[in-house]
Short mmCIF file of C-alpha atoms in Angstrom, two decimals:
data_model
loop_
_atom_site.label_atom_id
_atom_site.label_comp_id
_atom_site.label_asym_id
_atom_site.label_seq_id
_atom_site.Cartn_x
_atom_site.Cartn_y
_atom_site.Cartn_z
CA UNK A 1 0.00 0.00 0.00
CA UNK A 2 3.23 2.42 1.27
CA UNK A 3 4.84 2.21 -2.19
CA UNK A 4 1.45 2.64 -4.21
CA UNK A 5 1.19 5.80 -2.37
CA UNK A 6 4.64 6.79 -2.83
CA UNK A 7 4.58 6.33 -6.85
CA UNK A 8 1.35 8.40 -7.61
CA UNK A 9 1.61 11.27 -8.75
CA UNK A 10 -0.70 14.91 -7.91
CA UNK A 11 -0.57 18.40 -9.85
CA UNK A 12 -2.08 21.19 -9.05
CA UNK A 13 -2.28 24.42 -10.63
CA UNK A 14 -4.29 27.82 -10.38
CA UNK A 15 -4.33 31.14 -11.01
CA UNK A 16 -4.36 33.63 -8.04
CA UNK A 17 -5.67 36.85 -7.24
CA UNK A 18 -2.97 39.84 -7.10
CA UNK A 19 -2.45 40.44 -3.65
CA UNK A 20 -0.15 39.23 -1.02
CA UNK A 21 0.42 36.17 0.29
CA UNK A 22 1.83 35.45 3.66
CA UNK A 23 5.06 32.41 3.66
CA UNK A 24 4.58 29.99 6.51
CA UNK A 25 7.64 28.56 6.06
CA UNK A 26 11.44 29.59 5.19
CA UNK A 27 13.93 27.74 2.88
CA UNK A 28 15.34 25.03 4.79
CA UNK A 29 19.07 23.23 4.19
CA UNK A 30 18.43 21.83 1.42
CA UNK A 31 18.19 25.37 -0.10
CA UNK A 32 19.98 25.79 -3.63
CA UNK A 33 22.86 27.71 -2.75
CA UNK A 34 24.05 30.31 -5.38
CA UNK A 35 22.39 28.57 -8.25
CA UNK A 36 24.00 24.47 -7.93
CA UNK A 37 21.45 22.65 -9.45
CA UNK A 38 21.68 18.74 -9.28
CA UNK A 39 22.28 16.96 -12.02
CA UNK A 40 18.79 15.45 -11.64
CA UNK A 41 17.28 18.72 -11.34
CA UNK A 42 19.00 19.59 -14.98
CA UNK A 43 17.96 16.86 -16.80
CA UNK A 44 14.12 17.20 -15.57
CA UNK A 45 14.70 20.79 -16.71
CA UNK A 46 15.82 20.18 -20.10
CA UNK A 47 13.39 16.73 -20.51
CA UNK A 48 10.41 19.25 -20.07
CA UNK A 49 11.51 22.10 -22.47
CA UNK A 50 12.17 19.47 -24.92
CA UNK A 51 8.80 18.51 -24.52
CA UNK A 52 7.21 21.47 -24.62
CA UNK A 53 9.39 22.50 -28.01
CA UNK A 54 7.50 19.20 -29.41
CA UNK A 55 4.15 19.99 -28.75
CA UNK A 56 1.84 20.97 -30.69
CA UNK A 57 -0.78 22.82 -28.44
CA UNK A 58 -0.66 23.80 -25.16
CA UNK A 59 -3.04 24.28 -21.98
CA UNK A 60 -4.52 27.59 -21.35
CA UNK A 61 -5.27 27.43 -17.54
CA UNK A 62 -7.79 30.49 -17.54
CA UNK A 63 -10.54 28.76 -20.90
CA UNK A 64 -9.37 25.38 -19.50
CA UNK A 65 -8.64 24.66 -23.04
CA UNK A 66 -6.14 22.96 -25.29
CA UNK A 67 -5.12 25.52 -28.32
CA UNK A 68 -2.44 25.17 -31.07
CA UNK A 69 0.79 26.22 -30.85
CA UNK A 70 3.67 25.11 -32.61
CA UNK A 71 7.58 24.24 -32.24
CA UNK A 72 8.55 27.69 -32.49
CA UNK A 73 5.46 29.65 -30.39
CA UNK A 74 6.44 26.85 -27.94
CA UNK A 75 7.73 29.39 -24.70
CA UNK A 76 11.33 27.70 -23.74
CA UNK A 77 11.28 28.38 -19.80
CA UNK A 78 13.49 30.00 -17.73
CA UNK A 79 15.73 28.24 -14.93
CA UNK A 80 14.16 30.85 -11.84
CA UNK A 81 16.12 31.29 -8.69
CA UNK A 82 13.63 31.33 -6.91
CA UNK A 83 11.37 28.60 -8.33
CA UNK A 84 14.14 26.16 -8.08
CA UNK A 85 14.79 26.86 -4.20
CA UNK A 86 11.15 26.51 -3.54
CA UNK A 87 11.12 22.93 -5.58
CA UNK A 88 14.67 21.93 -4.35
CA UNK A 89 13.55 22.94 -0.65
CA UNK A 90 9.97 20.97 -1.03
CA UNK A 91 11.49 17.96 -2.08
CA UNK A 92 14.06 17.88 0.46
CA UNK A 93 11.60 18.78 3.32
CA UNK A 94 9.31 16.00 1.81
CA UNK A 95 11.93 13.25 1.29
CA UNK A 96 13.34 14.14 4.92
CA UNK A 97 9.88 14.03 6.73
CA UNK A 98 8.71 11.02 4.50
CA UNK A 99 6.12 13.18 2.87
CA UNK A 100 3.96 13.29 -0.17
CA UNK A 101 1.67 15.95 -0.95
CA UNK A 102 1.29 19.26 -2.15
CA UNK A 103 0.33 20.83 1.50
CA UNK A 104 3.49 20.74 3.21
CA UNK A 105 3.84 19.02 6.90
CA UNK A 106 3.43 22.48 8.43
CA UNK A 107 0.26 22.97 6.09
CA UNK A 108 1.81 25.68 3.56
CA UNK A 109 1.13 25.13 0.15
CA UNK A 110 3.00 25.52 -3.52
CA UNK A 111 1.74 29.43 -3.25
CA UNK A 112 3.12 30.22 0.63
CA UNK A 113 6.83 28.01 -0.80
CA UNK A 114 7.52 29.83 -3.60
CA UNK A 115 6.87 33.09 -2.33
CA UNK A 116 8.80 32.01 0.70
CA UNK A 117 11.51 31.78 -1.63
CA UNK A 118 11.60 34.75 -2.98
CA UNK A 119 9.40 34.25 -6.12
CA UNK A 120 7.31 37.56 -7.04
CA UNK A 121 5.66 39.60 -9.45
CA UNK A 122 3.42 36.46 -10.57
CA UNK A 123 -0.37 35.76 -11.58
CA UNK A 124 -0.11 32.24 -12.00
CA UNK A 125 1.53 29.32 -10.60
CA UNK A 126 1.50 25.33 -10.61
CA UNK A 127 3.16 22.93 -9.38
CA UNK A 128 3.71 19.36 -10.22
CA UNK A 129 5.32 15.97 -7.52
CA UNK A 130 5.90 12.75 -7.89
CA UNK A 131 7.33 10.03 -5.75
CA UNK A 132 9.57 6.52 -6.04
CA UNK A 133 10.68 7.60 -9.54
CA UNK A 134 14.59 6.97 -9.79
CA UNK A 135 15.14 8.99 -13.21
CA UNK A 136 13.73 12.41 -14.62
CA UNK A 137 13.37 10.17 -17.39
CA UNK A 138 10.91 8.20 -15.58
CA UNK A 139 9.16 10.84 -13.77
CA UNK A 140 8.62 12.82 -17.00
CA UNK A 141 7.26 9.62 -18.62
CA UNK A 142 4.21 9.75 -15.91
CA UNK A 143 3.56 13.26 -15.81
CA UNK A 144 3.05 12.96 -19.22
CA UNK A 145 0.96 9.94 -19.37
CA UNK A 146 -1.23 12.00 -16.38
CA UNK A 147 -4.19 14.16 -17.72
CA UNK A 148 -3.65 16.53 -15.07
CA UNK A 149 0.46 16.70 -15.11
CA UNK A 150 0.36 17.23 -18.69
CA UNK A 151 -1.86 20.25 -18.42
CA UNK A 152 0.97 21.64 -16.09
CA UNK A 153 3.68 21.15 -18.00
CA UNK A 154 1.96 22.47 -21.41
CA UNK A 155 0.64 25.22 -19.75
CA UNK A 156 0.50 28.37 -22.14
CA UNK A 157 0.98 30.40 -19.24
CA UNK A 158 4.20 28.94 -17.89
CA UNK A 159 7.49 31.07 -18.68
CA UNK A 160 9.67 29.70 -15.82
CA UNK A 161 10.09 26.80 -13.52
CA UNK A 162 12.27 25.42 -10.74
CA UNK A 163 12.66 22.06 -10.11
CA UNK A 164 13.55 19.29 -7.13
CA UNK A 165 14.76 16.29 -6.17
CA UNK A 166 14.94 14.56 -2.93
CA UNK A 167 16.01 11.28 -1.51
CA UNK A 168 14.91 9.18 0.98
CA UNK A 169 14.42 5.68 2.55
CA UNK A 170 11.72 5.02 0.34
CA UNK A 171 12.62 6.43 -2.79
CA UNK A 172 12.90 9.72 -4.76
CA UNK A 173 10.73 13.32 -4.14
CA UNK A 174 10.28 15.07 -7.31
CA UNK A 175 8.97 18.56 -7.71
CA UNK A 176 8.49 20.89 -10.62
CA UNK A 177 6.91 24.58 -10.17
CA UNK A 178 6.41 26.87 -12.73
CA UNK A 179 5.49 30.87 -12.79
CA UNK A 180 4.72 33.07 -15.23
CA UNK A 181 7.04 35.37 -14.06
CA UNK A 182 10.91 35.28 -15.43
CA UNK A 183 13.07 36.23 -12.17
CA UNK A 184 16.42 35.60 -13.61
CA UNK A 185 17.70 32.37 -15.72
CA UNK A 186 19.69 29.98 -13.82
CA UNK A 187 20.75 28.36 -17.27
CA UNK A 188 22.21 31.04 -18.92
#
């Protein structure tokens, strides 16, 4: 039962009102430290641009609506600071405390992490996890294969996106978040 639990997946996505929103949390050790990225972390980065540059339409969260776009209207993301200490951070804290779900241990959610992070100046955000995975290969292969995942990483709106990668007893922690926000490119 454990490891069914462990390799589900869950997205979510929304967009939120402007306004402020107020972090319950603050980046823990696992933090990404002047822009190291794990390997792991780079290959689910470039395994999802790829697949975005071969898609043919993508999901508009507001009409809830696939629409046509092609290789070159495809939006490569950014590599955000921010974003990728909020996913690093989340799948640390998850893999440490055993955890799997997008409300945190200490009840925050992908909103209260990522501005918690630093992450500003955005409409909408989404986030994507997965769990027991051991490649981005892998992981990428479910999202995709996921009605819901796929929405998130197609998402019209999306023009950056941070990324995690956690270990523990029981497996892997993967997380993805996107913004539509650019805050800096860590792959430049």
């Amino acid at each position: 039962m454990l490891q069914k639990q462990l390799t589900r997946c869950a997205t979510f996505a929304r967009a939120i009102r402007f306004g402020s929103t107020s972090p319950r949390i603050r980046p823990g050790p696992g933090s990404v430290p002047n822009g190291n990225v794990s390997s792991e972390e780079w290959q689910l980065f470039g395994l999802i641009n790829e697949y975005r540059a071969g898609s043919s339409s993508c999901f508009d969260v507001y009409s809830r609506s696939w629409r046509s776009w092609h290789g070159a209207d495809a939006v490569w993301l950014a590599l955000s600071p921010a974003l990728s200490r909020a996913a690093h951070d989340y799948a640390y804290h998850m893999a440490v405390a055993g955890w799997f779900s997008h409300v945190g241990i200490n009840n925050d959610g992908p909103a209260d992490r990522i501005v918690a992070a630093g992450y500003s100046g955005f409409t909408w955000y989404g986030e994507v996890i997965a769990a027991g995975q051991h490649s981005a290969a892998e992981v990428m292969n479910g999202w995709r294969n996921s009605e819901g995942h796929n929405s998130a990483l197609l998402a019209c709106q999306a023009r950056a996106m941070g990324a995690g990668y956690g270990v523990d007893a029981f497996g892997t922690r993967w997380v993805v978040d996107f913004g539509n926000h650019i805050d800096g490119n860590l792959a430049q």
